PDB file of C-alpha atoms in Angstrom:
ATOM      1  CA  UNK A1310     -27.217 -59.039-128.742  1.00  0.00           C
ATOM      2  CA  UNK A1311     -30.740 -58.216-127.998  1.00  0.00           C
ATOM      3  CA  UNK A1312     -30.854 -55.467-130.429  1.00  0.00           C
ATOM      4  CA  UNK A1313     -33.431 -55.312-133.186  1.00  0.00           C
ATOM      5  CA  UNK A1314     -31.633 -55.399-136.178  1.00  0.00           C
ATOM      6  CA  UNK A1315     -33.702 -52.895-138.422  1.00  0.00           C
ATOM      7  CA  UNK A1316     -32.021 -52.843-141.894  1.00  0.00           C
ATOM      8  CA  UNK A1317     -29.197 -54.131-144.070  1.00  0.00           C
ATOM      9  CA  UNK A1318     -28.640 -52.687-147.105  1.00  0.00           C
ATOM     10  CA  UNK A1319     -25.949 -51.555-149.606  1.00  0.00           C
ATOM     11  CA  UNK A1320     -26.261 -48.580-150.592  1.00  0.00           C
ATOM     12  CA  UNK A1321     -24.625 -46.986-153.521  1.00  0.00           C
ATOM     13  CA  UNK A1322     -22.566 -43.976-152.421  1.00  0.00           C
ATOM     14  CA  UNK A1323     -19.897 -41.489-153.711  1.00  0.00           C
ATOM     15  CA  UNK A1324     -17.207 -42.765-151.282  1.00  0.00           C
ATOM     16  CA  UNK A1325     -18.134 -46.226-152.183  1.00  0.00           C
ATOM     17  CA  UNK A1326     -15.629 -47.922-154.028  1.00  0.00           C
ATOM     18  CA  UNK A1327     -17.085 -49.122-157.785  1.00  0.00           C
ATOM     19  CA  UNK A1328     -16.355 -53.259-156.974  1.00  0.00           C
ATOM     20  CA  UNK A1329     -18.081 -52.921-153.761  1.00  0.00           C
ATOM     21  CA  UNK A1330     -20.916 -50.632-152.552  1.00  0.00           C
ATOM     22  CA  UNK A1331     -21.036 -50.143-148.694  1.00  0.00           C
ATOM     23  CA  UNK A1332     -22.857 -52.059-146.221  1.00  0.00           C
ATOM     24  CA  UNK A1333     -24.985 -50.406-143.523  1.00  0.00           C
ATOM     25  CA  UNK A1334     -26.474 -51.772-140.517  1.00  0.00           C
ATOM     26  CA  UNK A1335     -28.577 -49.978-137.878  1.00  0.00           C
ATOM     27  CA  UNK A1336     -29.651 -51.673-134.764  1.00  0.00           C
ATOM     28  CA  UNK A1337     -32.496 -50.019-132.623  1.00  0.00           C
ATOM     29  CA  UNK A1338     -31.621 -50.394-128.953  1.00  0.00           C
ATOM     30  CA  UNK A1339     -35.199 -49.479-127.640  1.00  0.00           C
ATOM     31  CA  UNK A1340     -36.587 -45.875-126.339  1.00  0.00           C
ATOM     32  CA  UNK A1341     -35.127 -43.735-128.964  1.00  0.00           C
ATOM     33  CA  UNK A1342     -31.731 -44.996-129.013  1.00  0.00           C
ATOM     34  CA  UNK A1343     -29.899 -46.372-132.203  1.00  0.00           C
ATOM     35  CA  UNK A1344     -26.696 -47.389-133.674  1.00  0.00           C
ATOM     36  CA  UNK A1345     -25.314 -47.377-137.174  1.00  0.00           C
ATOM     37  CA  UNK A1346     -22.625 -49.498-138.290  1.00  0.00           C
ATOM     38  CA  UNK A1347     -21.035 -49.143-141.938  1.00  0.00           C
ATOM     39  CA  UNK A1348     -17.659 -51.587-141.616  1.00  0.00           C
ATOM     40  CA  UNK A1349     -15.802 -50.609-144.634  1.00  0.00           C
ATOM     41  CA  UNK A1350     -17.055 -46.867-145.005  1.00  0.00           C
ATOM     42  CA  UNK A1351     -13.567 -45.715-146.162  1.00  0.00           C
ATOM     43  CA  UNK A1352     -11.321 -48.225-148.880  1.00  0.00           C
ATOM     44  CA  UNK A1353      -8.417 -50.118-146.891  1.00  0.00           C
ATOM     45  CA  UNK A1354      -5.782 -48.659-148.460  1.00  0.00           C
ATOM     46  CA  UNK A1355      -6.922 -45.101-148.241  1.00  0.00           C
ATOM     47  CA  UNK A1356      -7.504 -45.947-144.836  1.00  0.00           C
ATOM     48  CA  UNK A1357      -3.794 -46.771-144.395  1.00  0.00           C
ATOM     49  CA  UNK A1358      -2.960 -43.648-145.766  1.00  0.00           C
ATOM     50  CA  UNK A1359      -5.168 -41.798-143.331  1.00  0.00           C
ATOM     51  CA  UNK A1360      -3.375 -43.605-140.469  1.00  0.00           C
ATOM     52  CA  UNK A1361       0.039 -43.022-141.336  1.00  0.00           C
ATOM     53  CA  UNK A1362      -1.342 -39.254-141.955  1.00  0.00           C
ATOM     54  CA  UNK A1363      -2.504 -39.258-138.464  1.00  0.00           C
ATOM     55  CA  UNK A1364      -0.102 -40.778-136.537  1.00  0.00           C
ATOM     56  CA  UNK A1365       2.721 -39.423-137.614  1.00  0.00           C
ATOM     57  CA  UNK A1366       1.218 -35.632-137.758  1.00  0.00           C
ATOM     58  CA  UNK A1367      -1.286 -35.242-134.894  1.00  0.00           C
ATOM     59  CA  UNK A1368       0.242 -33.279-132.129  1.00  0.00           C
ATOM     60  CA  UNK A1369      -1.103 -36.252-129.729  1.00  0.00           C
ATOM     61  CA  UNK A1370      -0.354 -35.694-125.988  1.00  0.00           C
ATOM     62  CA  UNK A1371      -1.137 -38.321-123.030  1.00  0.00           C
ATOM     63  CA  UNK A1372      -2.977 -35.979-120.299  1.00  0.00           C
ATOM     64  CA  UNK A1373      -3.376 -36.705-116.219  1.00  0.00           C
ATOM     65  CA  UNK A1374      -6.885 -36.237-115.730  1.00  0.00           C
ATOM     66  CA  UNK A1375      -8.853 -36.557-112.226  1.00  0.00           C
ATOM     67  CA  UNK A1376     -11.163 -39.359-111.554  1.00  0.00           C
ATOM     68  CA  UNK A1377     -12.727 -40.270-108.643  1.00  0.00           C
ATOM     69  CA  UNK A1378     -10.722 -37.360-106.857  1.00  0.00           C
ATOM     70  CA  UNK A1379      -7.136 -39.042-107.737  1.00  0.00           C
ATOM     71  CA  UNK A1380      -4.783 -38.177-111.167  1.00  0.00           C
ATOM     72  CA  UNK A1381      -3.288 -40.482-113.335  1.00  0.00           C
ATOM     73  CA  UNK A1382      -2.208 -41.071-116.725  1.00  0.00           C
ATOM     74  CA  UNK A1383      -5.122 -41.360-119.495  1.00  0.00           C
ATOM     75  CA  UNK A1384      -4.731 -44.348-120.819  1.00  0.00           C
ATOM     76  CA  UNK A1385      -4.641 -43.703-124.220  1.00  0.00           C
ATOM     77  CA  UNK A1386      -3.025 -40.611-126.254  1.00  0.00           C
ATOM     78  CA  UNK A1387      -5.741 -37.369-127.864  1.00  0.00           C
ATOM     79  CA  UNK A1388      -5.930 -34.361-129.236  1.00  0.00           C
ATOM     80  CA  UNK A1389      -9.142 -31.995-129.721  1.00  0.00           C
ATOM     81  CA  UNK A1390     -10.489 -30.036-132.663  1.00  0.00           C
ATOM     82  CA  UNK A1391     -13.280 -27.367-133.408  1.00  0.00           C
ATOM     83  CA  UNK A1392     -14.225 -24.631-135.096  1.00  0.00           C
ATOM     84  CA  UNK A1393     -13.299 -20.858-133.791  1.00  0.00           C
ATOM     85  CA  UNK A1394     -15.800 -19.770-131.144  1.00  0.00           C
ATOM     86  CA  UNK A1395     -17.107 -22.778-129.806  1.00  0.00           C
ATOM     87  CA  UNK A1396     -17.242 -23.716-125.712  1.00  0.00           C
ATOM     88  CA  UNK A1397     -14.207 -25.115-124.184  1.00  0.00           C
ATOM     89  CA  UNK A1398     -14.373 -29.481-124.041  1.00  0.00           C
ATOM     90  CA  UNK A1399     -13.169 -30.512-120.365  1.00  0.00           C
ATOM     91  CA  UNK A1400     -13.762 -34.154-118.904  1.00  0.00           C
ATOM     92  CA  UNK A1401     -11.966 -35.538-116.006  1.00  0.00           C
ATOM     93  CA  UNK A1402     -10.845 -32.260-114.997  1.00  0.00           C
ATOM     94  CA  UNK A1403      -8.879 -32.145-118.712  1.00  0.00           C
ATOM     95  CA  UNK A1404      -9.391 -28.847-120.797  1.00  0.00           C
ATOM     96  CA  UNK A1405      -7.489 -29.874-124.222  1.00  0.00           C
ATOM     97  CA  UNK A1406      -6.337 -27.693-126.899  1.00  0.00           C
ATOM     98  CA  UNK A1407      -8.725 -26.485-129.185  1.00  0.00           C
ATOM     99  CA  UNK A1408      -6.788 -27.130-132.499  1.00  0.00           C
ATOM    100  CA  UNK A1409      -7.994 -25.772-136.148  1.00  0.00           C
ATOM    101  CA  UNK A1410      -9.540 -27.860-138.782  1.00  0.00           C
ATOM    102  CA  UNK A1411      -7.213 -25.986-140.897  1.00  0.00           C
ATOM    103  CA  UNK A1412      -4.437 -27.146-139.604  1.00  0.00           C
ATOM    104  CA  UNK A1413      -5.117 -30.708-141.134  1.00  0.00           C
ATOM    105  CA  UNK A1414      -6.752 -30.776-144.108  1.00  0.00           C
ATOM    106  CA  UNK A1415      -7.019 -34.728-144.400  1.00  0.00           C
ATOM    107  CA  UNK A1416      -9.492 -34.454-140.975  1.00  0.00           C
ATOM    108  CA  UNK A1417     -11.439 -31.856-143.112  1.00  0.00           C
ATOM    109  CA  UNK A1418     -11.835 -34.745-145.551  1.00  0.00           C
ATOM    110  CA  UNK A1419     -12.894 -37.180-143.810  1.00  0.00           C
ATOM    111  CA  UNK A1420     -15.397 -35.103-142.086  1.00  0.00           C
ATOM    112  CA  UNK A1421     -16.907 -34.157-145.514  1.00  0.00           C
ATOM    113  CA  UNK A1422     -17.327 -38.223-145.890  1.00  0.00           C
ATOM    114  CA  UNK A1423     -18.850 -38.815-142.819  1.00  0.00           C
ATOM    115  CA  UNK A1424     -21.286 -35.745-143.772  1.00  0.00           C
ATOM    116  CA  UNK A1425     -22.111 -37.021-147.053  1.00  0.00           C
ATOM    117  CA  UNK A1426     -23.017 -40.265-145.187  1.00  0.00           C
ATOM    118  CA  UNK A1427     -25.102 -38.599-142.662  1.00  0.00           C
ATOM    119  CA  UNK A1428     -27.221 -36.492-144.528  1.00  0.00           C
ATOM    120  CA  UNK A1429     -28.419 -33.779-142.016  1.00  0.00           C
ATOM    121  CA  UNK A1430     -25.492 -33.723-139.575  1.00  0.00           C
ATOM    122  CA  UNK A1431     -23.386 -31.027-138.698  1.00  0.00           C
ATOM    123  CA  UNK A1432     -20.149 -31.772-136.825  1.00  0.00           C
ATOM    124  CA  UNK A1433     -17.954 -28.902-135.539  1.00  0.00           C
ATOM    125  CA  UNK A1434     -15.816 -30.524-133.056  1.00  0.00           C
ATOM    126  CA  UNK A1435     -13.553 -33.695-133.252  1.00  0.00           C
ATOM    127  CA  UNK A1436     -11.772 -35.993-130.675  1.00  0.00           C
ATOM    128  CA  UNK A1437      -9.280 -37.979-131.699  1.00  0.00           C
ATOM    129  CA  UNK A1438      -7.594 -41.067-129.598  1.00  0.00           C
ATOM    130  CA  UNK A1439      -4.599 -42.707-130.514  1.00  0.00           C
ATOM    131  CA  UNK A1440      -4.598 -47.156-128.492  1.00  0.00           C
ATOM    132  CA  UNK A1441      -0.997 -47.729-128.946  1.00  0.00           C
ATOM    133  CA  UNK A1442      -1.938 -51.290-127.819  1.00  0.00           C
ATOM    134  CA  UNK A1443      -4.146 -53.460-125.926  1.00  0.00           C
ATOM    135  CA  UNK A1444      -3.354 -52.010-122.684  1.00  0.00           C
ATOM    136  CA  UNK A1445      -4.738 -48.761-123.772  1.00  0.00           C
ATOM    137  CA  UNK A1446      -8.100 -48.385-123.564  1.00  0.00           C
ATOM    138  CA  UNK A1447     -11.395 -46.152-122.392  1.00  0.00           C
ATOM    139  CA  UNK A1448     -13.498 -47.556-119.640  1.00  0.00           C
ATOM    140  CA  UNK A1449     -17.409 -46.964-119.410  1.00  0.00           C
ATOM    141  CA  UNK A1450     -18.723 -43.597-119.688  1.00  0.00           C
ATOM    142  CA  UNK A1451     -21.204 -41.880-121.782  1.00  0.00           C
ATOM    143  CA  UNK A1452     -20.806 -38.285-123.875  1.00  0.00           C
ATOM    144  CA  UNK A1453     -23.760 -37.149-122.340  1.00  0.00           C
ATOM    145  CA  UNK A1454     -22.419 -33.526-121.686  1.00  0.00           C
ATOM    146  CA  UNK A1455     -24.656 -30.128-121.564  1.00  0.00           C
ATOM    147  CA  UNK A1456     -22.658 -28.647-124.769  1.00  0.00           C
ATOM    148  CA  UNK A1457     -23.607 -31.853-127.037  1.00  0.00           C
ATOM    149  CA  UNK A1458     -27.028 -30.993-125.939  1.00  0.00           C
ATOM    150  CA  UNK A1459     -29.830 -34.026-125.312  1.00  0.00           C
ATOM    151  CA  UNK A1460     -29.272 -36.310-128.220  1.00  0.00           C
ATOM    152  CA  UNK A1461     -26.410 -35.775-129.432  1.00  0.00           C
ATOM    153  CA  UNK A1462     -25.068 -37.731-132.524  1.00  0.00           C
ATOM    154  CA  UNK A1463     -21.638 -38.995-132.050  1.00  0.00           C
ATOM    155  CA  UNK A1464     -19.732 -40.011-135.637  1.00  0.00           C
ATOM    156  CA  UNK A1465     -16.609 -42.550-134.935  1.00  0.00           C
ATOM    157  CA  UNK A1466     -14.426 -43.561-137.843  1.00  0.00           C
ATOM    158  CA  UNK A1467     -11.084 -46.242-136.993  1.00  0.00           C
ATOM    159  CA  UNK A1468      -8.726 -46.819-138.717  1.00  0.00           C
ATOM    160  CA  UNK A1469      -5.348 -49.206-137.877  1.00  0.00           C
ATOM    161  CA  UNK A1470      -5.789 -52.331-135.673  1.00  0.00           C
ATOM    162  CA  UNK A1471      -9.668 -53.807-134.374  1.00  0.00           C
ATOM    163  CA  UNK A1472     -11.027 -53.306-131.226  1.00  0.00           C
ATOM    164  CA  UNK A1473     -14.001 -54.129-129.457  1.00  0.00           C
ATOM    165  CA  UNK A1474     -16.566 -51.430-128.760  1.00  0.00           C
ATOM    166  CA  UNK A1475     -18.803 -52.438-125.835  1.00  0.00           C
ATOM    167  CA  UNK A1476     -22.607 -50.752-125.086  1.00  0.00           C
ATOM    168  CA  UNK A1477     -24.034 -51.210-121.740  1.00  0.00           C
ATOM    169  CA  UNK A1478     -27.206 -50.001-120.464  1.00  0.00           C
ATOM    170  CA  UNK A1479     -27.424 -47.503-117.471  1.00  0.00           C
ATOM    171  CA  UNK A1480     -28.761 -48.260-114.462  1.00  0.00           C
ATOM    172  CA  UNK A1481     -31.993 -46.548-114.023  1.00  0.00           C
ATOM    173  CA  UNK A1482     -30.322 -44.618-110.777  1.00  0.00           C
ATOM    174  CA  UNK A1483     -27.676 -43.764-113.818  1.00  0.00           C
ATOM    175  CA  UNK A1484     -29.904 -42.498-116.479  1.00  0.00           C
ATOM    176  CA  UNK A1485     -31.397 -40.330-114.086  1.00  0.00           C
ATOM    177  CA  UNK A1486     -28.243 -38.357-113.355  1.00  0.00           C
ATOM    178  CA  UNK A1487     -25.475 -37.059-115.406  1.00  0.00           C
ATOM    179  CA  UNK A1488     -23.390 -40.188-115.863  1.00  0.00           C
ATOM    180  CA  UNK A1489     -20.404 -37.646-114.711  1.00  0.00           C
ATOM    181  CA  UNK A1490     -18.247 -40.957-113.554  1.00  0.00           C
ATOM    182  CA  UNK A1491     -15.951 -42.205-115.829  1.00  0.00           C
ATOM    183  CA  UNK A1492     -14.731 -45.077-114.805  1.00  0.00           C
ATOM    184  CA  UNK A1493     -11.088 -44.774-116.473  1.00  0.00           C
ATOM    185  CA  UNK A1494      -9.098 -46.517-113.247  1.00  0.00           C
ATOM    186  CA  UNK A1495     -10.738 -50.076-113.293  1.00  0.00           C
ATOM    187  CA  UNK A1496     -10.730 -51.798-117.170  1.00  0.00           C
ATOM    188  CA  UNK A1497     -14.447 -52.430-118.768  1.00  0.00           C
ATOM    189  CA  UNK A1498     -13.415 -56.199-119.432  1.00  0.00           C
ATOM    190  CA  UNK A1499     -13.748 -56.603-115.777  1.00  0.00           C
ATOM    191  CA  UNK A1500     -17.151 -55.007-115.373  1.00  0.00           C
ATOM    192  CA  UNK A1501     -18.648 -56.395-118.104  1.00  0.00           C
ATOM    193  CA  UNK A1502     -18.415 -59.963-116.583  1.00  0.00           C
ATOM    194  CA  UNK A1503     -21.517 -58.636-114.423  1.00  0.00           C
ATOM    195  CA  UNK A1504     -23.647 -57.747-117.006  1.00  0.00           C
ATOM    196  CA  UNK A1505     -27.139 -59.347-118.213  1.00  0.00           C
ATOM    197  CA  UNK A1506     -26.590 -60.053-121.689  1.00  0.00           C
ATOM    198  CA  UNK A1507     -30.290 -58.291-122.666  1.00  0.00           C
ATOM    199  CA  UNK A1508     -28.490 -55.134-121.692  1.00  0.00           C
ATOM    200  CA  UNK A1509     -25.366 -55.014-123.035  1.00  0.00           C
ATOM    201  CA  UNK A1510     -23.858 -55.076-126.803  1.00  0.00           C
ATOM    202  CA  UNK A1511     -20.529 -55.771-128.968  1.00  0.00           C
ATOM    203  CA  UNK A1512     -18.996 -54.214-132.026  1.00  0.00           C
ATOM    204  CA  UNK A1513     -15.862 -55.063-133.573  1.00  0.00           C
ATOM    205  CA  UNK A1514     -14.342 -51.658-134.601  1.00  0.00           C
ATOM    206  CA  UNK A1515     -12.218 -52.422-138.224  1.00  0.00           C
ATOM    207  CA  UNK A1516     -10.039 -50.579-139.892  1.00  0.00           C
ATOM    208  CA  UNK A1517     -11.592 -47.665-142.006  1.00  0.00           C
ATOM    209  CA  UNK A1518     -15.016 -48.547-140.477  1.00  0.00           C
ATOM    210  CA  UNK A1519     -17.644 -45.795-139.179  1.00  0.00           C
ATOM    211  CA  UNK A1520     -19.752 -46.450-135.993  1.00  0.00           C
ATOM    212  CA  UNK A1521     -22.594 -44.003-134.909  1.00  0.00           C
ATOM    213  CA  UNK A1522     -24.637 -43.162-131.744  1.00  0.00           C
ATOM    214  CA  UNK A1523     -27.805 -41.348-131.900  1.00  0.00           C
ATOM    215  CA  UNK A1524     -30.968 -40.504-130.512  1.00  0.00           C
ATOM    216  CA  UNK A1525     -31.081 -40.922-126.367  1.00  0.00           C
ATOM    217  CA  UNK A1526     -28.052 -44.044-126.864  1.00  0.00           C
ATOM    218  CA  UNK A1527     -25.867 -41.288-124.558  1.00  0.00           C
ATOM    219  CA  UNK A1528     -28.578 -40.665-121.685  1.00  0.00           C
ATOM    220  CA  UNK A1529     -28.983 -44.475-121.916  1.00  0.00           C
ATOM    221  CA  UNK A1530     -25.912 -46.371-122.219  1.00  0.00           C
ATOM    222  CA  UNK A1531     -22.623 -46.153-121.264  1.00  0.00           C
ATOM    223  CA  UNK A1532     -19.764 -47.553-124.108  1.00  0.00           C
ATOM    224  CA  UNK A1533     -16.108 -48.610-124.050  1.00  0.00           C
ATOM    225  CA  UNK A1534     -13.211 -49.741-125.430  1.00  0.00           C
ATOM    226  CA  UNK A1535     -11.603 -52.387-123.448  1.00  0.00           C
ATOM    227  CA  UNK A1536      -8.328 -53.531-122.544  1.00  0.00           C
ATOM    228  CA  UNK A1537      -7.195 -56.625-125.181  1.00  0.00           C
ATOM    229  CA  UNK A1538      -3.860 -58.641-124.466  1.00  0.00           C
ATOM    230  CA  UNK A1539      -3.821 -59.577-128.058  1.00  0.00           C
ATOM    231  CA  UNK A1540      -4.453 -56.167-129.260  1.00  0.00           C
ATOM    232  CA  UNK A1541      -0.671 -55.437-130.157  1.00  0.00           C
ATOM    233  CA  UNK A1542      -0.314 -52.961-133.149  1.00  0.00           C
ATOM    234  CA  UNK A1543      -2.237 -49.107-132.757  1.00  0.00           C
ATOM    235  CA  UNK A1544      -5.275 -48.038-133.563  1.00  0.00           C
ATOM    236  CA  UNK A1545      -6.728 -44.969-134.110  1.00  0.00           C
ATOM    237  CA  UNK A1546     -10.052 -43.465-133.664  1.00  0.00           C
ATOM    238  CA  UNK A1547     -12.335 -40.138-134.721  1.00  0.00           C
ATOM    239  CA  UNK A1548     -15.057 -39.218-133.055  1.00  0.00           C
ATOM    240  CA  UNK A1549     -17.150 -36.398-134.409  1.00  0.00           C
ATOM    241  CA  UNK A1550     -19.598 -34.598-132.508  1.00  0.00           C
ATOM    242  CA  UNK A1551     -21.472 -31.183-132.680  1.00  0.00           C
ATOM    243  CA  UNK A1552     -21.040 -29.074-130.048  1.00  0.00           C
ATOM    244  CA  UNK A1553     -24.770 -26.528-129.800  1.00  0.00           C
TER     245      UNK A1553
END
């Protein structure tokens, strides 16, 4: 990776278990954009709990979304929550359900962890995606829409089996314009394969870790999660945004 590497430290937190205090790494990708990486942000066997939690009681649903003018199955199961009042979330022609945080009080913890570890941030909405193996995936695209607003910062916690989480730089034709096409039909494995290696980056996504984007990282990169043959158990993934 090309990526300065900025800091690693171990900070002492409250959600830090007493044995071990969390690591935290943040890598500066260049004009404004940055990543922060804490792999064990919640304890493993909390985090199991959380996934059972999840999997078992999140209404998920498998949309057909429009890409590229044609349906087909998202690859991957969701479901959407945010606070009352807030604009409707649509992508790929998809308007999800708007569920309450009230509704599951475990998300309402978590979110208060990923607050405390953020000091400053201020998440109201909440998309959750459930890989039910390595055939499931997300191919590149960025979160760069209006309601996020320019630099949006975009929490992700996972918890259940690893995946790889894959940053790519735009093209500069790309930055320019709302990176509106996501590529969901063609796997990011295969496109990566064309990539200089000055411009792209890899994360390994573990169980109970906590990944975030900030700064101009959605105007100038796209990410992904990519299809893995030996990727055979579930994982599942929160991502946090605020919606302005």
């Amino acid at each position: 990776m090309s990526a300065r590497l900025l800091q690693q430290h171990d900070p002492v937190e409250e959600n830090s278990t007493p044995e071990k205090p969390k690591k935290v790494v943040e890598l500066d990708l260049g004009s404004g954009s940055r990543i922060l990486q804490m792999p064990r942000f919640i304890s493993y066997q909390h985090s199991w709990n959380y996934f059972e939690y999840l999997d078992q009681t999140i209404p998920w649903t498998r949309p057909t979304i429009r890409v590229f003018a044609r349906s087909h199955l998202q690859p991957r199961d969701t479901c959407y929550v945010a606070a009352e009042g807030l604009p409707q979330l649509v992508y790929s022609g998809y308007n999800p359900h708007a569920y309450s945080w009230d509704e599951f009080p475990p998300l309402k913890e978590i979110l208060d962890m990923v607050h405390k570890a953020l000091p400053g941030s201020s998440f109201n909405s909440l998309l959750l995606n459930r890989y039910k193996g390595g055939n499931d995936y997300v191919g590149w695209h960025a979160d760069d829409e209006k309601l996020y607003g320019p630099t949006p910062q975009i929490a992700s916690v996972s918890f259940g089996c690893e995946r790889d989480f894959l940053l790519k730089k735009k093209p500069c034709k790309s930055a320019r314009a709302k990176s509106a096409e996501r590529c969901e039909g063609e796997p990011p494995s295969k496109r990566a394969k064309k990539l200089n290696n000055n411009d792209q980056h890899a994360f390994v996504l573990k169980h109970g870790s906590l990944l975030v984007m900030s700064g101009y990282t959605q105007r100038d990169w796209l990410h992904s999660v990519p299809k893995r043959a030996k990727a055979e158990s579930t994982r599942i993934n929160l991502t946090f945004r605020r919606i302005v």
